[in-house]
């Protein structure tokens, strides 16, 4: 097997180069436990600083260590028998968070034995003041929950616990914000005064203003500053206006409870009334910090916060475009409005020039044009960023033409100004932009790139252009982000393809529209993609209905099943995602020669189900994800999909066997097996996967027990 490269994607921490500082001074730990722990943390997507490896010879170790610790969110010292012999380790102690006691007793670290006490006496001769401070820190170590490990004890389970604890602590603590914040300092100070964290009452701050003005960014900055004071009891619910349209408020209630209770297992909420009762029960007993982002109806606040019996000291921040959503009936606590105004001209010019000139000084002519353009934007940060990015390194003629267009638009018509950026995209880039706006916000970019590549949209260059022009961003977790104003612009562009007939539009994401179209008998060849969620009641699609969508390349279904012969229906589909299908399944010939991405999740299909005929002709398949497939005991035969590059088997509870044909997947680069509790063994053919770069095996207890030495 090829050398496996550790995955290094972020778990969502802000700022800083590292998330975890791992200190393991002492030769008895260097090549054993801590090496395994380091690779397990990195394999879980955590950025880890290893002090011995990251420092270059000749640098001042103390200062570099302290900078790395300051940049990290969590600090894990491994206390070994030799730990205190290094003076640098003593300087690290004051920032302990998650200690591990490796072959030492807590009493040794607390200076109740001679093991560390003798080393301290030696250091005290040269560094008396520092040793005095570190002695106090060592004595207090017992106040911090940690782990004990002996040399001759099994390490695998402890490593798993440490990784889970680190992931848990990194999960919700910070929200990513743009690096280029202009004009926010005074606003943050204003809102912090209104919040008055030291007072014991309950307060709700309503930040209101038009879209694109920076309300969410301001809320994120304040949330990041306050999370240390509230510990684990923080929740930031984003884009409530849009999320409530898509999934109702139940998903948001579930996330709120998960954040506040700090449970990795999300409590299932059957309906919003039950969710109101549960949140009310929890919030009355805990001092919490909650941000409700983009509220557009007062009832959303009521259903998310319960019946308003909030614990003293609780702080709620609401962002909204509608200043009338608060106060609402029955809310007995202090509500303080904070109107969000446009940037003043100087701040607006500063923000625009950062994006338009990339930090370079403009010429006099450019500066004159920049001032004229800024005067047309109404001081809206989003418009300034998008238009500035659009004009970066463009000739003067383009600047003048853009200025003329902006002058023809009313000052408050934000979307018309943003559309200037959309119009500059080529056809392929526009297709990618519309796909993201309709389907892929907060979704991982990897699978989308596979689809767009197959459609010859040239996504690598297209995404770079979209990022440079600011319509999208790629977050640390590899997911797409798009401002809600730009999302609305994209969806409005699709809506305008046909104002009266959804079947004449290229993309469909509203279930009601899709169901109406399915009932008609007209051809719908303009539809390229649709996302149908049958959460209210199961849907059934016949082969005759699907045949009418002759250009369909993306199909995402939930609580929907099929009936009929589909041999001629799926020829154009490149990406098929099927979640929670009903038990009944009456389809035959469910296969496609052109499918590139296939996701099947939350189903009870058995090994002999007709659904596995997908693989009979899937010669172009690149991505296969089988998640929560509770009915299978073995994987399908992979011999017909030899181009497969990414394979995920997740929470398939009854899976005991992986087909040996996996050894024929010579292009496989990513293999992720997670939570398959009954998996007996891995086929030896996995060892022949020469291109495999990432192999993750987690929570598969039987197999991990046998492979612990190899995996770690």
XYZ file of C-alpha atoms in Angstrom:
712
model
C 0.000 0.000 0.000
C 1.218 3.483 -0.751
C 2.199 5.752 2.110
C -0.956 7.179 3.620
C -1.072 10.948 3.849
C -2.777 12.406 6.904
C -5.828 14.554 6.244
C -5.199 18.154 7.269
C -8.524 19.914 6.779
C -9.739 22.249 9.519
C -12.440 21.453 12.051
C -13.588 25.028 12.061
C -11.228 26.823 14.396
C -10.620 30.481 13.753
C -7.403 32.370 13.447
C -4.042 30.867 14.313
C -2.144 28.256 12.348
C -2.747 25.442 14.810
C -5.693 24.154 16.798
C -3.848 21.899 19.248
C -0.399 22.194 20.821
C 0.958 18.736 21.717
C 3.919 18.691 24.093
C 5.688 15.397 24.759
C 9.218 16.051 26.002
C 10.905 12.898 27.229
C 12.562 10.083 25.274
C 10.309 7.414 26.759
C 7.281 8.813 24.926
C 8.724 10.116 21.643
C 8.374 6.958 19.528
C 5.353 5.375 21.144
C 2.175 6.779 22.557
C 2.583 10.424 21.527
C 3.479 9.544 17.952
C 0.260 7.502 17.744
C -1.723 10.318 19.349
C -0.305 12.901 16.949
C -1.222 10.880 13.861
C -4.697 10.132 15.241
C -5.342 13.839 15.831
C -4.095 14.818 12.367
C -6.069 11.955 10.833
C -9.184 13.431 12.436
C -8.572 16.691 10.567
C -7.028 18.614 13.487
C -4.085 20.998 12.960
C -1.474 19.970 15.520
C 1.778 21.661 16.548
C 4.455 19.185 17.640
C 7.076 21.245 19.391
C 10.052 19.011 18.563
C 9.170 18.708 14.870
C 7.948 22.218 14.105
C 10.911 24.214 15.454
C 13.910 24.866 13.241
C 17.428 24.469 14.561
C 18.871 27.714 15.869
C 15.574 29.422 16.741
C 14.780 30.697 20.209
C 12.717 27.793 21.485
C 10.966 29.544 24.327
C 9.457 32.350 22.278
C 8.471 30.019 19.433
C 6.834 27.599 21.835
C 4.842 30.303 23.550
C 3.695 31.760 20.217
C 2.546 28.307 19.074
C 0.687 27.775 22.342
C -0.956 31.188 22.074
C -2.049 30.424 18.496
C -3.547 27.082 19.531
C -6.970 26.614 21.068
C -6.114 23.528 23.115
C -2.895 22.495 24.845
C -2.164 18.822 25.565
C 0.962 18.182 27.671
C 2.031 14.545 28.054
C 3.653 14.331 31.485
C 6.362 11.666 31.351
C 9.057 10.780 33.850
C 11.525 13.060 32.041
C 9.121 15.919 31.438
C 10.421 18.280 34.121
C 14.057 17.910 33.053
C 13.430 20.436 30.255
C 13.215 24.062 31.309
C 11.026 24.763 28.251
C 8.391 22.333 29.403
C 8.146 24.228 32.639
C 7.419 27.404 30.697
C 4.567 25.644 28.947
C 2.756 24.540 32.085
C 0.799 27.730 32.743
C -1.397 27.042 29.711
C -2.401 23.442 30.471
C -5.836 22.356 29.232
C -5.934 18.579 28.675
C -3.117 16.818 30.592
C -2.053 13.210 30.020
C -0.041 11.416 32.727
C 2.203 8.906 30.929
C 3.780 6.418 33.340
C 3.682 8.980 36.143
C 1.230 9.605 38.937
C -0.658 12.876 39.400
C 1.138 13.186 42.735
C 4.473 13.275 40.850
C 3.277 16.239 38.779
C 1.801 17.950 41.849
C 5.279 17.835 43.437
C 4.295 15.410 46.194
C 7.160 13.093 45.189
C 10.768 13.660 44.252
C 10.336 12.888 40.527
C 9.601 16.480 39.419
C 10.581 18.204 42.662
C 14.294 17.417 42.204
C 14.302 18.769 38.636
C 12.612 21.946 39.804
C 15.322 22.514 42.391
C 17.969 22.343 39.649
C 16.105 24.815 37.420
C 15.451 27.141 40.345
C 19.142 27.971 40.584
C 19.021 29.621 37.126
C 15.367 30.657 36.784
C 14.047 31.363 40.301
C 11.050 33.515 39.328
C 9.924 31.275 36.479
C 10.193 28.127 38.589
C 8.150 29.759 41.331
C 5.310 30.423 38.896
C 5.546 26.947 37.326
C 5.554 25.252 40.723
C 2.172 26.843 41.448
C 0.865 25.749 38.046
C 2.013 22.150 38.583
C 0.343 21.933 41.966
C -2.974 22.973 40.386
C -2.836 20.276 37.704
C -5.131 18.028 39.731
C -7.939 20.553 39.248
C -7.986 19.767 35.520
C -9.515 16.571 34.197
C -6.904 14.438 32.443
C -5.978 10.839 31.586
C -3.615 8.320 33.210
C -1.663 5.800 31.123
C 0.975 3.202 32.007
C 3.587 1.958 29.548
C 2.261 -1.580 29.522
C -1.391 -0.603 29.083
C -3.330 -0.534 25.807
C -3.188 2.888 24.176
C -5.789 2.648 21.420
C -8.888 3.344 23.510
C -7.259 6.282 25.311
C -6.184 7.824 22.007
C -9.750 7.497 20.756
C -11.060 9.235 23.896
C -8.565 12.089 23.540
C -9.443 12.633 19.870
C -13.170 12.635 20.672
C -12.669 15.136 23.497
C -10.601 17.450 21.295
C -13.149 17.300 18.466
C -15.906 18.006 20.975
C -14.125 21.082 22.350
C -13.351 22.468 18.894
C -16.850 21.880 17.536
C -18.745 25.168 18.023
C -16.431 27.604 19.708
C -15.812 30.094 16.943
C -17.387 31.305 13.719
C -15.213 32.138 10.710
C -15.168 35.797 9.690
C -13.400 37.635 6.903
C -9.886 38.820 7.648
C -10.612 42.274 6.236
C -12.918 43.858 8.771
C -13.465 47.575 8.276
C -15.442 49.897 10.507
C -16.551 47.203 12.963
C -14.542 48.145 16.037
C -16.917 50.858 17.186
C -19.965 48.732 16.401
C -18.624 45.844 18.475
C -18.018 48.188 21.394
C -21.566 49.553 21.102
C -23.194 46.131 21.147
C -20.956 44.878 23.967
C -22.132 47.794 26.099
C -25.753 46.868 25.375
C -25.073 43.240 26.293
C -23.414 44.229 29.620
C -22.240 40.685 30.316
C -21.535 41.371 34.002
C -25.161 42.168 34.783
C -27.312 39.269 35.956
C -30.436 39.992 33.932
C -31.539 38.431 30.637
C -30.988 40.568 27.529
C -31.852 40.274 23.851
C -30.069 42.509 21.363
C -31.781 43.020 18.004
C -29.317 43.969 15.260
C -31.419 45.124 12.322
C -30.660 46.563 8.896
C -30.863 45.814 5.178
C -29.279 42.734 3.602
C -25.570 42.884 2.851
C -24.867 45.536 5.469
C -22.794 43.288 7.770
C -25.225 42.178 10.508
C -24.080 38.536 10.495
C -20.399 39.507 10.463
C -20.924 41.761 13.486
C -22.782 38.977 15.307
C -19.976 36.498 14.557
C -17.285 38.826 15.899
C -19.231 39.360 19.133
C -19.995 35.630 19.429
C -16.288 34.802 19.098
C -15.394 37.300 21.810
C -18.024 36.022 24.244
C -17.721 32.245 23.866
C -14.905 31.949 26.458
C -17.193 33.510 29.073
C -20.032 31.071 28.379
C -17.928 27.938 27.874
C -19.813 25.125 26.173
C -23.217 26.798 26.498
C -23.121 28.674 23.178
C -25.049 28.277 19.937
C -25.013 30.181 16.659
C -27.968 29.351 14.396
C -27.197 30.699 10.922
C -29.491 31.770 8.098
C -32.746 30.934 9.904
C -34.901 32.597 7.237
C -33.665 30.190 4.555
C -33.215 27.103 6.749
C -36.779 27.357 8.050
C -38.067 27.275 4.448
C -36.020 24.203 3.648
C -36.375 22.002 6.733
C -38.748 23.915 9.016
C -37.512 24.780 12.494
C -37.055 21.207 13.754
C -33.458 20.915 12.466
C -32.591 24.234 14.079
C -34.148 23.122 17.378
C -32.086 19.941 17.230
C -28.880 21.895 16.622
C -29.628 24.329 19.439
C -30.175 21.488 21.905
C -27.053 19.679 20.710
C -24.939 22.834 21.131
C -26.248 23.766 24.563
C -26.372 20.270 26.050
C -22.997 19.680 24.368
C -23.935 16.243 23.149
C -22.410 14.721 20.023
C -25.583 12.668 19.578
C -28.292 14.962 18.201
C -31.621 14.559 19.983
C -34.363 13.790 17.476
C -37.221 16.295 17.616
C -40.493 14.950 16.148
C -42.187 18.347 15.769
C -41.744 22.018 16.647
C -44.100 21.906 19.659
C -42.017 19.186 21.285
C -38.878 21.152 20.388
C -40.272 24.236 22.138
C -40.859 22.243 25.322
C -37.381 20.707 25.261
C -35.572 24.001 24.666
C -37.657 25.619 27.402
C -36.658 22.857 29.829
C -32.974 23.271 29.004
C -32.681 27.055 28.771
C -34.361 27.749 32.102
C -31.495 25.954 33.883
C -28.460 27.248 31.991
C -26.863 30.640 31.403
C -26.388 30.615 27.635
C -25.251 32.685 24.669
C -27.417 32.230 21.563
C -27.289 33.993 18.195
C -30.382 33.746 15.983
C -29.189 34.893 12.569
C -31.536 36.306 9.897
C -34.882 36.029 11.662
C -37.821 37.162 9.534
C -40.783 36.197 11.739
C -41.299 36.653 15.470
C -42.694 33.124 15.842
C -39.263 31.749 14.922
C -37.845 33.254 18.114
C -40.673 31.778 20.182
C -40.247 28.295 18.719
C -36.485 28.316 19.113
C -36.315 29.718 22.646
C -39.324 27.920 24.097
C -41.614 29.729 26.511
C -39.036 32.324 27.530
C -38.133 31.072 31.006
C -34.504 31.997 30.501
C -31.765 31.615 33.104
C -30.312 34.811 34.632
C -27.256 36.041 32.711
C -28.458 34.643 29.388
C -27.719 36.721 26.293
C -29.598 36.435 22.993
C -28.473 38.203 19.800
C -30.917 38.410 16.894
C -30.080 39.664 13.401
C -32.942 40.620 11.110
C -33.827 42.746 8.102
C -37.239 43.497 9.616
C -37.117 45.831 12.596
C -40.739 44.924 13.483
C -40.085 41.249 14.420
C -39.424 42.311 18.032
C -40.773 42.810 20.595
C -43.182 39.868 20.497
C -46.045 38.959 22.770
C -45.038 37.173 25.952
C -41.343 38.055 25.876
C -40.790 39.550 29.327
C -37.066 40.311 29.130
C -35.120 43.372 28.032
C -35.023 43.887 24.249
C -32.488 46.430 23.036
C -32.513 47.370 19.309
C -29.284 48.165 17.494
C -29.783 49.673 14.011
C -26.997 48.726 11.589
C -26.100 51.686 9.416
C -24.194 51.792 6.129
C -20.431 52.355 6.247
C -19.395 55.978 6.264
C -17.659 57.111 3.097
C -14.075 56.773 4.385
C -14.614 53.230 5.669
C -16.453 52.325 2.469
C -13.574 53.643 0.350
C -11.053 51.751 2.483
C -12.932 48.460 2.068
C -13.418 48.940 -1.673
C -9.760 49.796 -2.302
C -8.575 46.748 -0.395
C -10.446 44.535 -2.833
C -9.944 46.644 -5.958
C -6.198 47.273 -5.557
C -5.063 44.335 -3.416
C -3.116 46.507 -0.990
C -1.335 48.537 -3.677
C -1.565 52.304 -3.844
C -3.883 53.520 -6.621
C -2.927 56.182 -9.142
C -4.673 59.546 -9.000
C -7.011 58.551 -11.855
C -7.853 55.248 -10.174
C -8.489 56.985 -6.871
C -10.933 59.405 -8.523
C -12.815 56.516 -10.155
C -12.789 54.570 -6.879
C -14.390 57.475 -5.012
C -17.050 57.818 -7.710
C -17.893 54.103 -7.627
C -18.039 54.017 -3.808
C -20.493 56.916 -3.840
C -22.956 54.741 -5.818
C -22.895 51.684 -3.512
C -24.757 53.120 -0.543
C -22.005 52.033 1.859
C -23.008 48.349 1.671
C -20.021 46.111 2.568
C -21.153 43.218 0.359
C -21.541 45.426 -2.730
C -18.184 47.096 -2.038
C -16.430 43.747 -1.729
C -18.024 42.189 -4.813
C -17.613 45.211 -7.092
C -14.088 45.896 -5.823
C -13.066 42.285 -6.500
C -14.672 42.474 -9.937
C -12.531 45.483 -10.912
C -9.235 44.144 -9.545
C -6.560 44.516 -12.270
C -9.178 45.535 -14.863
C -8.421 48.326 -17.384
C -9.753 51.835 -16.954
C -12.417 51.281 -19.620
C -14.040 48.524 -17.546
C -13.988 50.774 -14.462
C -15.701 53.584 -16.362
C -18.295 51.237 -17.857
C -19.057 49.768 -14.429
C -19.463 53.268 -12.980
C -21.956 54.139 -15.715
C -24.007 51.001 -14.942
C -24.041 51.736 -11.212
C -25.168 55.319 -11.731
C -28.231 54.064 -13.613
C -29.375 51.948 -10.657
C -31.296 53.153 -7.593
C -29.010 53.321 -4.575
C -30.847 50.631 -2.592
C -31.122 48.016 -5.359
C -28.363 45.764 -4.079
C -29.031 42.748 -6.285
C -28.844 44.722 -9.520
C -25.416 45.934 -8.449
C -24.291 42.427 -7.542
C -25.505 41.141 -10.915
C -22.751 43.161 -12.589
C -20.335 40.596 -11.152
C -22.499 37.691 -12.382
C -22.598 39.153 -15.906
C -18.790 39.104 -16.037
C -18.704 35.307 -15.659
C -18.481 33.020 -18.668
C -21.206 30.430 -19.328
C -19.505 27.646 -17.391
C -18.797 29.862 -14.373
C -22.424 30.997 -14.356
C -23.565 27.360 -14.301
C -21.326 26.671 -11.294
C -22.536 29.824 -9.538
C -26.198 28.863 -10.024
C -25.586 25.289 -8.843
C -23.988 26.563 -5.639
C -26.740 29.118 -5.036
C -29.466 26.501 -5.465
C -27.953 23.339 -3.971
C -24.434 23.488 -2.542
C -24.185 26.244 0.073
C -22.530 24.723 3.164
C -21.798 21.545 1.193
C -18.353 20.024 0.644
C -16.922 21.060 -2.708
C -15.296 17.711 -3.537
C -18.260 15.868 -5.041
C -19.525 18.943 -6.861
C -16.172 19.280 -8.604
C -16.472 15.694 -9.850
C -19.880 16.480 -11.343
C -18.816 19.764 -12.939
C -15.699 18.132 -14.372
C -17.810 15.449 -16.025
C -20.147 18.158 -17.388
C -17.085 20.005 -18.744
C -17.748 23.144 -16.738
C -13.994 23.381 -15.957
C -14.566 23.793 -12.201
C -11.029 24.300 -10.904
C -10.570 27.515 -12.848
C -14.219 28.471 -12.460
C -14.124 28.218 -8.677
C -10.935 30.287 -8.569
C -12.690 33.026 -10.566
C -15.749 32.923 -8.295
C -13.534 33.201 -5.220
C -11.515 36.058 -6.696
C -14.705 37.954 -7.610
C -16.116 37.233 -4.114
C -19.450 35.533 -4.982
C -18.284 32.474 -3.027
C -15.766 31.483 -0.390
C -14.351 28.096 0.588
C -14.446 27.653 4.368
C -11.769 25.841 6.374
C -13.912 22.691 6.352
C -13.825 22.622 2.513
C -17.447 23.756 2.214
C -18.936 26.416 -0.025
C -20.104 29.678 1.546
C -22.189 32.330 -0.193
C -23.796 35.466 1.203
C -27.582 35.241 1.330
C -27.914 38.244 -1.004
C -25.858 36.426 -3.642
C -27.790 33.212 -3.027
C -31.024 35.126 -3.574
C -29.561 36.679 -6.725
C -28.723 33.244 -8.142
C -32.145 31.825 -7.367
C -33.822 34.873 -8.824
C -31.839 34.347 -12.038
C -33.227 30.800 -12.215
C -36.748 32.014 -11.412
C -36.596 34.515 -14.275
C -35.921 31.696 -16.750
C -39.715 31.242 -16.580
C -41.860 33.394 -14.325
C -44.981 31.195 -14.598
C -43.824 27.634 -15.381
C -41.253 26.048 -13.006
C -40.862 23.188 -15.486
C -39.145 25.601 -17.866
C -36.428 26.441 -15.336
C -33.014 24.787 -15.152
C -33.015 24.094 -11.414
C -35.770 23.175 -8.954
C -35.442 23.114 -5.171
C -38.998 23.813 -3.953
C -40.762 20.483 -3.397
C -44.220 21.852 -4.207
C -43.076 22.969 -7.656
C -41.416 19.622 -8.385
C -44.475 17.607 -7.375
C -46.714 19.734 -9.604
C -44.363 19.195 -12.533
C -44.284 15.430 -11.947
C -48.079 15.335 -12.272
C -47.990 16.822 -15.765
C -47.296 14.848 -18.931
C -45.250 17.496 -20.696
C -41.559 17.124 -21.517
C -39.265 19.049 -19.144
C -35.978 18.977 -21.013
C -34.771 22.322 -19.619
C -34.572 20.974 -16.052
C -30.963 20.064 -15.238
C -31.244 19.470 -11.505
C -33.791 19.047 -8.744
C -33.851 18.409 -5.016
C -37.100 16.812 -3.796
C -37.704 16.430 -0.059
C -40.738 14.321 0.825
C -40.519 14.956 4.544
C -44.266 15.577 4.836
C -45.279 12.333 3.095
C -43.473 9.779 0.927
C -43.280 10.498 -2.776
C -43.345 7.989 -5.612
C -41.727 8.610 -9.000
C -42.553 6.450 -12.022
C -40.273 5.760 -14.947
C -42.659 7.683 -17.236
C -42.352 10.774 -15.067
C -38.570 10.697 -14.924
C -38.258 10.085 -18.671
C -39.666 13.583 -19.253
C -36.549 15.116 -17.645
C -34.239 14.397 -20.541
C -31.446 16.742 -19.412
C -31.360 15.839 -15.710
C -27.784 15.639 -14.411
C -28.312 16.148 -10.639
C -31.017 14.298 -8.682
C -31.376 14.533 -4.911
C -34.266 12.763 -3.196
C -35.483 12.301 0.365
C -38.347 10.008 1.436
C -39.032 9.181 -2.198
C -39.109 5.864 -4.050
C -39.492 4.529 -7.597
C -41.748 2.208 -9.564
C -41.232 0.940 -13.108
C -38.457 0.083 -15.556
C -35.744 2.754 -15.405
C -33.436 1.420 -18.102
C -34.005 4.541 -20.253
C -34.447 7.155 -17.497
C -31.092 7.732 -15.860
C -28.770 8.073 -18.845
C -27.855 11.745 -18.233
C -27.690 11.701 -14.415
C -24.186 12.414 -13.127
C -24.963 12.804 -9.404
C -27.652 10.831 -7.594
C -28.239 11.337 -3.859
C -30.967 9.247 -2.212
C -31.771 9.713 1.468
C -34.361 7.908 3.621
C -36.235 6.012 0.895
C -39.400 4.203 2.052
C -39.222 0.443 2.543
C -41.248 -0.213 -0.626
C -39.234 -0.412 -3.841
C -40.728 -1.583 -7.144
C -38.162 -0.400 -9.688
C -36.037 -2.487 -12.036
C -32.990 -1.658 -14.165
C -31.853 1.154 -11.857
C -28.527 1.802 -13.532
C -26.709 4.567 -15.336
C -23.577 4.527 -17.455
C -22.853 8.197 -16.749
C -23.228 8.348 -12.975
C -20.137 9.825 -11.302
C -21.344 10.510 -7.736
C -23.675 8.104 -5.910
C -24.856 8.661 -2.329
C -27.233 6.228 -0.591
C -28.119 6.905 3.037
C -30.531 5.991 5.826
C -32.091 2.934 4.196
C -32.850 -0.732 4.853
C -32.027 -2.163 1.435
C -30.805 -5.747 1.813
C -27.949 -7.447 -0.014
C -30.262 -8.806 -2.728
C -32.121 -5.526 -3.401
C -32.575 -4.397 -6.990
C -31.108 -1.040 -5.982
C -27.598 -2.473 -6.242
C -28.066 -2.772 -10.007
C -26.735 0.790 -10.024
C -23.280 -0.785 -10.086
C -23.835 -3.001 -13.116
C -22.939 -0.305 -15.635
C -21.372 2.377 -13.417
C -18.104 2.442 -15.304
C -17.630 6.204 -14.715
C -18.406 6.161 -10.971
C -15.832 8.211 -9.023
C -17.531 8.724 -5.639
C -19.577 6.183 -3.665
C -20.973 6.910 -0.206
C -23.048 4.303 1.648
C -24.208 5.775 4.966
C -26.622 4.288 7.482
C -27.372 1.391 5.124
C -28.712 -0.804 7.899
C -29.808 -3.759 5.769
C -26.566 -4.804 4.103
C -24.178 -7.396 5.521
C -21.663 -7.104 2.702
C -20.748 -4.418 0.206
C -21.722 -4.645 -3.452
C -19.291 -6.025 -6.025
C -16.993 -3.180 -7.111
C -15.687 -4.864 -10.264
C -17.887 -2.765 -12.594
C -16.807 0.605 -11.164
C -13.051 0.406 -11.502
C -12.652 4.200 -11.845
C -13.807 4.740 -8.233
C -11.666 7.281 -6.364
C -13.565 7.845 -3.102
C -15.396 5.223 -1.048
C -17.245 5.886 2.217
C -18.876 3.206 4.377
C -20.450 4.898 7.382
C -22.728 3.582 10.141
C -23.664 0.444 8.228
C -24.483 -1.363 11.462
C -24.830 -4.891 10.063
C -21.953 -4.785 7.597
C -19.616 -7.710 8.271
C -17.787 -8.081 4.962
C -16.175 -5.839 2.340
C -16.100 -7.482 -1.071
C -12.604 -8.521 -2.131
C -13.138 -6.743 -5.464
C -12.108 -3.577 -3.601
C -8.563 -4.639 -4.458
C -9.291 -3.910 -8.129
C -9.960 -0.207 -7.433
C -6.559 0.945 -8.629
C -7.607 4.618 -8.697
C -8.975 4.716 -5.143
C -7.415 7.626 -3.234
C -9.762 7.975 -0.236
C -11.231 5.137 1.853
C -13.353 6.060 4.871
C -14.873 3.318 7.069
C -16.675 4.694 10.101
C -19.023 3.182 12.657
C -19.419 -0.254 11.026
C -19.586 -2.038 14.367
C -19.919 -5.601 13.093
C -17.185 -5.472 10.483
C -15.214 -8.677 11.093
C -12.111 -8.055 9.016
C -10.678 -6.064 6.152
C -9.886 -7.883 2.923
C -6.172 -8.329 2.352
C -6.647 -6.840 -1.113
C -6.737 -3.359 0.473
C -2.976 -3.672 0.763
C -2.703 -3.470 -3.020
C -4.368 -0.044 -3.355
C -1.281 1.750 -4.617
C -2.851 5.201 -5.067
C -4.583 5.315 -1.686
C -3.705 8.580 0.054
C -6.123 8.592 2.966
C -7.438 5.598 4.890
C -9.660 6.258 7.901
C -10.962 3.422 10.087
C -12.919 4.615 13.139
C -15.475 3.164 15.538
C -15.250 -0.292 13.956
C -14.442 -1.971 17.230
C -13.862 -5.552 16.140
C -11.582 -4.641 13.268
C -9.766 -1.846 15.116
C -8.913 -4.205 17.945
C -7.072 -6.450 15.488
C -5.459 -3.633 13.496
C -4.586 -1.203 16.276
C -0.853 -1.539 15.770
C -1.134 -1.017 12.009
C -3.620 1.881 12.089
C -1.907 3.850 14.799
